[in-house]
Amino acid sequence: MASKKFKPSAKSGLPFKTGNREKRQKLHILRKKTLDNTRRDECFRRRREEDKDPSLREERLRKNVPLTLERKRVWDDVDRDTGDGLGVSVDVERLKRQKVDEEAQTNGENGSSQEGQLYGISGDDHDSMIDSASDSNEPTTTPTPPPSHRKSATERATSPTNSTASTKLDLTPTALAARFPSLFSTDPPHEPKTLITTSLNSNLHNEARLLTTLFPNSVYIPRSAHRHSHKYSVHEIASFASNRSYTAVLVLKEDQKKPTGLTFVHLPKGPTFHFSISNWVEGRRLPGHGNPTQHMPELILNNFRTPLGLLTAHLFRTMFPPQPELQGRQVVTLHNQRDYIFLRRHRYVFREKRQTEKNVIGPDGKEVKGVEGIRAGLQELGPRFTMKLRRIDRGIQRGSGQEWEWKGKMEKERTKFQL
């Protein structure tokens, strides 16, 4: 049996096992105190060293980056000639950089060959020089190039600030634009006009009217399901809306009197996007909420990076007018994170910075120049909810056996995302 003067070490294990419960509790408390004291001494020692040498603190903070799922995100290592790329997880911006680097390298090789011709050096001259060097009696050693470590697609595309990156809609692949010409039209965008309805036997009339305040130029038409009335299908409703100059049809689905899905039908010929909905919160239930106005809001699209993400971003772009009314100071944000699209609506105001507040920090971690004394205040208007893309149909759905362009699968890799 251990002596009374025995002190447990700073390790996590107990010094010995005992059948007495009271002794186990005392040993456990003593071990926790020892670990806390050791951790506290280590923290104060590191602080004293960092006070003497501030570069140690900067180095520690630079390496102290949380390892989240965004940092672990896995990309498909594919070429830039991947077609529309709806089924692959690839960063479009990385493919664009790769194409620019290849063009720059090709131009550099052409420039070097032209420079050689300018000075009268041809390919035969280079060969003769090599032959003459090989015919000499002096031994020559060929230096072996060091093995180059080629970074993977994840290392090339992942950065700690990707979650705050805005969507670059001008990087859309050509094959994707040719596959969906209605969403990627080169003509001036039309003024959006949306028809909002619900599923059959629905009770979500209040939620559907809230969506009319979210999407500009939208109108809600209840979908009757009386036993003596005709039950119009989504295809018939889309045909009705297309003949009356509507640009989109939005169908709100429910389960147990709660919103569970949204279906976007792009008129006149599709495609059809199916989203699931979770975490629906009305504006009046938000603390400190504001009341929306009829001004056209601004639109912010964040972190849509793959071809499928750009296609989804273009769908939401067609739901809002290209010229917002800035005097309303309303903004709708669609933020994609781990394939979940978070929708929020705020009203912003610019004010002077208080003395206790810090300056605005950019995505690179540095202070933004020119706005040192300005801060932005936000007031959420609602509603707020979370969407997840489930399927993209070809054209407008008719019934069972609908042809689809993309369909979500049960991904077993938690670090692989589609948007």
XYZ file of C-alpha atoms in Angstrom:
419
model
C 0.000 0.000 0.000
C 1.252 3.485 -0.812
C 2.601 5.691 1.958
C 0.821 8.805 3.206
C 3.639 11.093 1.997
C 3.249 9.897 -1.604
C 2.404 12.708 -4.078
C 0.878 11.817 -7.444
C 2.718 12.877 -10.579
C 1.447 15.425 -13.068
C 0.418 12.668 -15.460
C -3.204 11.864 -16.135
C -3.152 8.392 -14.561
C -3.783 7.703 -10.885
C -0.760 6.595 -8.811
C -2.397 3.290 -7.914
C -5.796 1.655 -7.824
C -7.728 1.187 -4.638
C -11.082 -0.312 -3.773
C -11.934 2.386 -1.266
C -14.290 4.935 -2.839
C -13.324 7.778 -0.487
C -9.625 7.301 -1.244
C -10.381 7.257 -4.979
C -12.236 10.559 -4.661
C -9.377 12.156 -2.699
C -6.818 10.903 -5.217
C -8.906 12.217 -8.103
C -9.208 15.681 -6.510
C -5.481 15.737 -5.753
C -4.638 14.734 -9.315
C -6.852 17.524 -10.740
C -5.204 20.100 -8.479
C -1.759 18.916 -9.554
C -2.676 19.140 -13.251
C -4.194 22.606 -12.796
C -1.105 23.859 -10.983
C 1.176 22.432 -13.656
C -0.897 24.007 -16.433
C -0.979 27.344 -14.593
C 2.806 27.356 -14.076
C 3.329 26.565 -17.757
C 1.012 29.418 -18.770
C 2.827 31.950 -16.583
C 6.221 30.724 -17.788
C 5.172 31.166 -21.412
C 3.800 34.636 -20.645
C 7.104 35.720 -19.070
C 9.041 34.490 -22.087
C 6.647 36.221 -24.531
C 6.927 39.490 -22.590
C 10.674 39.384 -23.084
C 10.438 38.335 -26.752
C 7.133 39.439 -28.465
C 8.023 37.455 -31.580
C 7.280 34.243 -29.659
C 3.706 35.395 -29.069
C 3.246 36.295 -32.743
C 4.589 32.904 -33.789
C 2.276 31.093 -31.359
C -0.800 33.020 -32.513
C 0.111 32.411 -36.145
C 0.229 28.651 -35.598
C -2.794 28.594 -33.291
C -5.385 28.135 -36.060
C -8.411 25.999 -35.131
C -8.634 22.812 -37.192
C -12.250 22.989 -38.373
C -14.025 21.043 -41.100
C -13.423 23.942 -43.500
C -9.678 23.528 -42.945
C -10.013 19.777 -43.559
C -12.075 20.204 -46.729
C -11.163 17.685 -49.437
C -11.206 18.654 -53.131
C -11.277 16.430 -56.189
C -7.948 16.630 -58.008
C -9.210 17.014 -61.590
C -8.122 18.880 -64.690
C -9.638 22.151 -65.790
C -11.397 20.421 -68.719
C -14.105 18.833 -66.576
C -17.202 20.024 -68.458
C -19.911 21.513 -66.276
C -18.501 19.762 -63.187
C -21.813 19.336 -61.324
C -20.743 15.992 -59.898
C -17.254 16.978 -58.730
C -16.035 19.058 -55.820
C -13.535 21.419 -57.389
C -12.643 25.032 -56.690
C -13.432 27.116 -59.783
C -11.070 29.889 -58.725
C -8.208 27.396 -58.446
C -8.895 26.139 -61.981
C -8.841 29.735 -63.201
C -5.469 30.344 -61.544
C -4.132 27.115 -63.049
C -5.218 28.203 -66.515
C -3.592 31.622 -66.108
C -0.345 30.026 -64.909
C -0.290 27.653 -67.882
C -0.845 30.518 -70.314
C 1.892 32.561 -68.651
C 4.281 29.608 -68.823
C 3.473 29.070 -72.508
C 4.040 32.735 -73.268
C 7.342 32.592 -71.404
C 8.543 29.616 -73.465
C 7.557 31.338 -76.687
C 9.392 34.459 -75.590
C 12.579 32.517 -74.804
C 12.504 30.757 -78.194
C 12.028 34.066 -79.988
C 14.911 35.530 -78.008
C 17.143 32.643 -79.068
C 16.251 33.177 -82.724
C 16.961 36.884 -82.305
C 20.550 36.193 -81.197
C 21.091 33.510 -83.875
C 20.916 30.479 -81.599
C 19.002 27.599 -83.136
C 18.174 24.137 -81.946
C 21.073 22.599 -83.961
C 23.513 24.918 -82.244
C 22.290 23.800 -78.845
C 22.691 20.152 -79.896
C 26.201 20.721 -81.226
C 27.195 22.413 -77.979
C 25.908 19.484 -75.981
C 27.738 17.014 -78.244
C 30.992 18.908 -77.963
C 30.712 18.909 -74.212
C 30.058 15.175 -74.167
C 33.046 14.440 -76.459
C 35.490 16.127 -74.095
C 37.636 13.955 -71.829
C 36.657 15.862 -68.695
C 34.168 13.950 -66.576
C 30.872 15.736 -66.156
C 28.429 15.240 -63.350
C 24.762 15.893 -63.907
C 23.159 17.485 -60.834
C 20.023 15.682 -59.735
C 17.119 18.053 -59.163
C 15.582 17.908 -55.702
C 12.271 16.051 -55.506
C 9.482 18.596 -55.849
C 6.572 18.211 -53.466
C 3.417 18.761 -55.485
C 0.662 20.128 -53.318
C -2.665 18.404 -53.370
C -5.874 20.081 -54.450
C -6.880 20.553 -50.821
C -3.603 22.285 -49.930
C -3.809 24.549 -52.973
C -7.428 25.609 -52.445
C -7.910 25.674 -48.680
C -7.180 28.785 -46.644
C -8.289 29.912 -43.163
C -10.477 32.728 -44.591
C -12.538 30.778 -47.117
C -15.729 31.008 -45.091
C -15.826 34.787 -45.581
C -14.988 34.820 -49.289
C -17.562 36.348 -51.609
C -18.803 34.417 -54.630
C -17.170 35.287 -57.956
C -19.921 34.795 -60.513
C -17.663 35.699 -63.449
C -15.708 32.413 -63.033
C -18.579 30.270 -64.342
C -17.333 27.427 -66.618
C -18.328 27.733 -70.271
C -19.814 24.226 -70.389
C -22.016 24.994 -67.377
C -23.297 28.198 -68.979
C -24.065 26.315 -72.200
C -25.967 23.633 -70.277
C -28.185 26.185 -68.475
C -28.543 29.090 -70.930
C -31.589 30.548 -69.168
C -29.678 31.114 -65.918
C -26.500 32.354 -67.621
C -28.077 34.578 -70.254
C -25.932 37.352 -71.712
C -28.979 39.603 -72.201
C -29.754 42.298 -69.626
C -31.486 40.699 -66.629
C -35.251 41.025 -66.452
C -37.070 42.449 -63.465
C -37.843 39.452 -61.195
C -41.470 38.515 -60.698
C -42.199 35.539 -58.432
C -45.360 33.541 -57.832
C -45.419 31.937 -54.387
C -47.719 29.070 -53.489
C -47.811 26.087 -51.146
C -48.314 22.361 -51.340
C -51.772 20.793 -51.302
C -53.710 20.873 -48.026
C -51.225 23.338 -46.583
C -51.656 25.560 -43.531
C -48.582 27.736 -44.090
C -50.417 30.827 -45.299
C -48.660 33.170 -42.861
C -45.197 31.791 -43.762
C -45.940 32.153 -47.476
C -46.949 35.799 -46.971
C -43.655 36.375 -45.140
C -41.805 35.118 -48.210
C -43.523 37.804 -50.285
C -41.765 40.413 -48.131
C -38.429 38.634 -48.637
C -38.477 38.222 -52.430
C -39.216 41.459 -54.339
C -42.135 41.674 -56.790
C -43.678 38.465 -55.446
C -47.318 37.548 -54.923
C -48.875 34.718 -52.918
C -51.713 32.686 -54.469
C -53.261 30.009 -52.194
C -53.358 26.534 -53.678
C -56.856 25.148 -53.315
C -57.419 21.496 -52.479
C -61.198 21.376 -52.208
C -62.708 18.038 -53.182
C -64.822 19.670 -55.896
C -61.995 21.819 -57.313
C -59.216 20.907 -59.711
C -55.888 20.151 -58.040
C -53.349 22.001 -60.174
C -49.932 20.425 -60.506
C -46.657 22.315 -60.368
C -46.306 21.980 -64.138
C -49.717 23.592 -64.687
C -48.937 26.364 -62.210
C -45.629 27.048 -63.983
C -47.407 27.244 -67.339
C -49.963 29.647 -65.849
C -47.211 31.851 -64.392
C -45.106 31.810 -67.549
C -48.024 33.122 -69.618
C -48.318 36.058 -67.217
C -44.650 37.151 -67.382
C -43.538 35.565 -64.108
C -39.858 34.650 -63.914
C -40.036 32.053 -61.126
C -42.437 29.889 -59.132
C -41.740 29.117 -55.482
C -43.552 26.226 -53.759
C -43.419 26.068 -49.949
C -43.741 22.564 -48.504
C -44.771 21.605 -44.990
C -44.811 18.716 -42.564
C -46.754 18.842 -39.284
C -47.579 22.518 -39.920
C -43.909 23.491 -40.196
C -41.961 24.557 -43.323
C -39.772 21.698 -44.509
C -38.936 22.484 -48.141
C -38.726 25.057 -50.920
C -38.976 24.351 -54.638
C -37.677 26.991 -57.071
C -38.902 26.680 -60.669
C -37.051 28.924 -63.090
C -39.383 29.998 -65.899
C -40.162 29.403 -68.649
C -38.357 26.056 -69.117
C -36.639 25.292 -65.839
C -34.489 23.957 -64.232
C -36.152 23.114 -60.897
C -34.244 23.317 -57.607
C -35.398 21.391 -54.528
C -34.243 22.580 -51.086
C -34.987 21.316 -47.618
C -35.660 23.866 -44.842
C -34.744 23.774 -41.168
C -34.570 26.233 -38.268
C -37.369 28.498 -39.493
C -37.697 31.570 -37.236
C -40.101 34.412 -37.923
C -38.943 37.985 -37.569
C -41.293 38.809 -34.714
C -39.661 36.093 -32.591
C -36.174 37.562 -32.957
C -34.974 39.763 -30.073
C -34.576 43.385 -31.125
C -35.972 42.747 -34.594
C -36.964 45.434 -37.068
C -39.800 45.765 -39.570
C -38.963 45.385 -43.283
C -39.869 47.987 -45.858
C -40.770 47.726 -49.531
C -37.301 48.786 -50.742
C -35.374 46.473 -53.066
C -32.688 44.817 -50.905
C -29.052 44.249 -51.677
C -27.839 40.679 -52.171
C -24.704 39.071 -50.711
C -23.628 35.587 -51.862
C -20.866 34.026 -49.773
C -18.663 30.968 -50.283
C -20.214 29.383 -53.406
C -17.033 27.978 -54.953
C -17.808 24.862 -57.029
C -19.664 24.737 -60.383
C -22.753 23.476 -58.557
C -22.386 26.316 -56.069
C -22.141 28.903 -58.863
C -25.273 27.456 -60.472
C -27.133 27.803 -57.168
C -25.809 31.341 -56.702
C -27.051 32.323 -60.167
C -30.513 31.017 -59.262
C -30.695 33.311 -56.228
C -29.285 36.171 -58.301
C -32.274 35.925 -60.659
C -34.672 36.209 -57.690
C -33.497 39.731 -56.803
C -33.327 42.881 -58.941
C -29.899 43.923 -60.265
C -30.319 47.510 -59.031
C -31.144 47.649 -55.289
C -32.577 50.695 -53.550
C -29.756 51.787 -51.281
C -31.873 54.262 -49.325
C -33.682 51.286 -47.729
C -30.387 49.986 -46.249
C -31.651 46.386 -46.413
C -29.450 43.451 -47.319
C -30.199 39.740 -47.826
C -27.285 37.400 -47.124
C -26.994 33.826 -48.423
C -23.999 32.256 -46.724
C -22.907 28.754 -47.713
C -21.053 26.723 -45.110
C -20.656 22.937 -45.273
C -23.375 22.758 -47.973
C -25.907 24.505 -45.701
C -27.192 27.857 -46.984
C -28.010 30.291 -44.177
C -30.457 33.036 -45.172
C -30.535 36.257 -43.148
C -31.997 39.712 -43.752
C -30.682 42.813 -41.984
C -30.927 46.569 -41.971
C -27.578 48.304 -41.597
C -26.501 51.756 -40.430
C -23.079 53.430 -40.441
C -22.017 55.188 -37.249
C -18.891 56.485 -35.558
C -16.635 54.050 -33.748
C -16.712 54.084 -29.982
C -13.539 54.235 -27.942
C -13.993 50.699 -26.627
C -14.394 49.202 -30.124
C -11.639 47.923 -32.370
C -11.017 48.830 -35.987
C -12.493 46.824 -38.858
C -10.468 43.684 -39.626
C -10.361 42.333 -43.198
C -10.298 38.664 -44.302
C -6.489 38.735 -44.252
C -6.470 39.573 -40.539
C -5.245 43.151 -41.038
C -6.999 46.428 -40.362
C -8.872 47.927 -43.317
C -7.471 51.295 -44.316
C -9.764 54.283 -44.710
C -12.536 53.163 -42.326
C -10.746 53.528 -38.991
C -13.483 55.672 -37.431
C -16.536 53.966 -38.949
C -18.545 51.014 -37.687
C -21.656 49.283 -39.048
C -24.668 48.392 -36.946
C -27.037 45.569 -37.925
C -30.671 44.919 -37.068
C -32.145 41.608 -38.173
C -35.519 41.776 -39.888
C -36.309 38.118 -40.479
C -37.387 35.572 -41.373
C -34.324 33.405 -40.955
C -33.942 29.780 -42.022
C -31.411 27.245 -43.298
C -31.594 25.515 -46.684
C -29.849 22.483 -48.151
C -29.865 21.599 -51.837
C -31.308 18.134 -52.479
C -31.953 17.832 -56.225
C -31.900 19.741 -59.516
C -34.475 18.593 -62.079
C -34.175 18.967 -65.817
C -36.930 21.279 -66.985
C -40.155 21.492 -64.954
C -41.284 18.475 -62.975
C -44.349 16.533 -64.073
C -44.550 13.611 -61.694
C -42.745 10.379 -60.960
C -39.744 9.469 -63.071
C -38.532 13.044 -63.399
C -35.130 13.400 -65.067
C -32.633 15.152 -62.830
C -29.415 17.023 -63.500
C -27.917 16.576 -60.044
C -29.000 14.635 -56.996
C -27.578 14.714 -53.499
C -26.093 11.488 -52.205
C -25.255 10.132 -48.788
C -21.673 11.351 -48.575
C -19.626 9.284 -46.179
C -16.766 11.795 -46.120
C -17.591 14.625 -43.763
C -14.797 16.738 -45.245
C -16.163 16.722 -48.819
C -18.729 19.358 -49.810
C -20.596 20.013 -53.048
C -21.195 23.778 -52.951
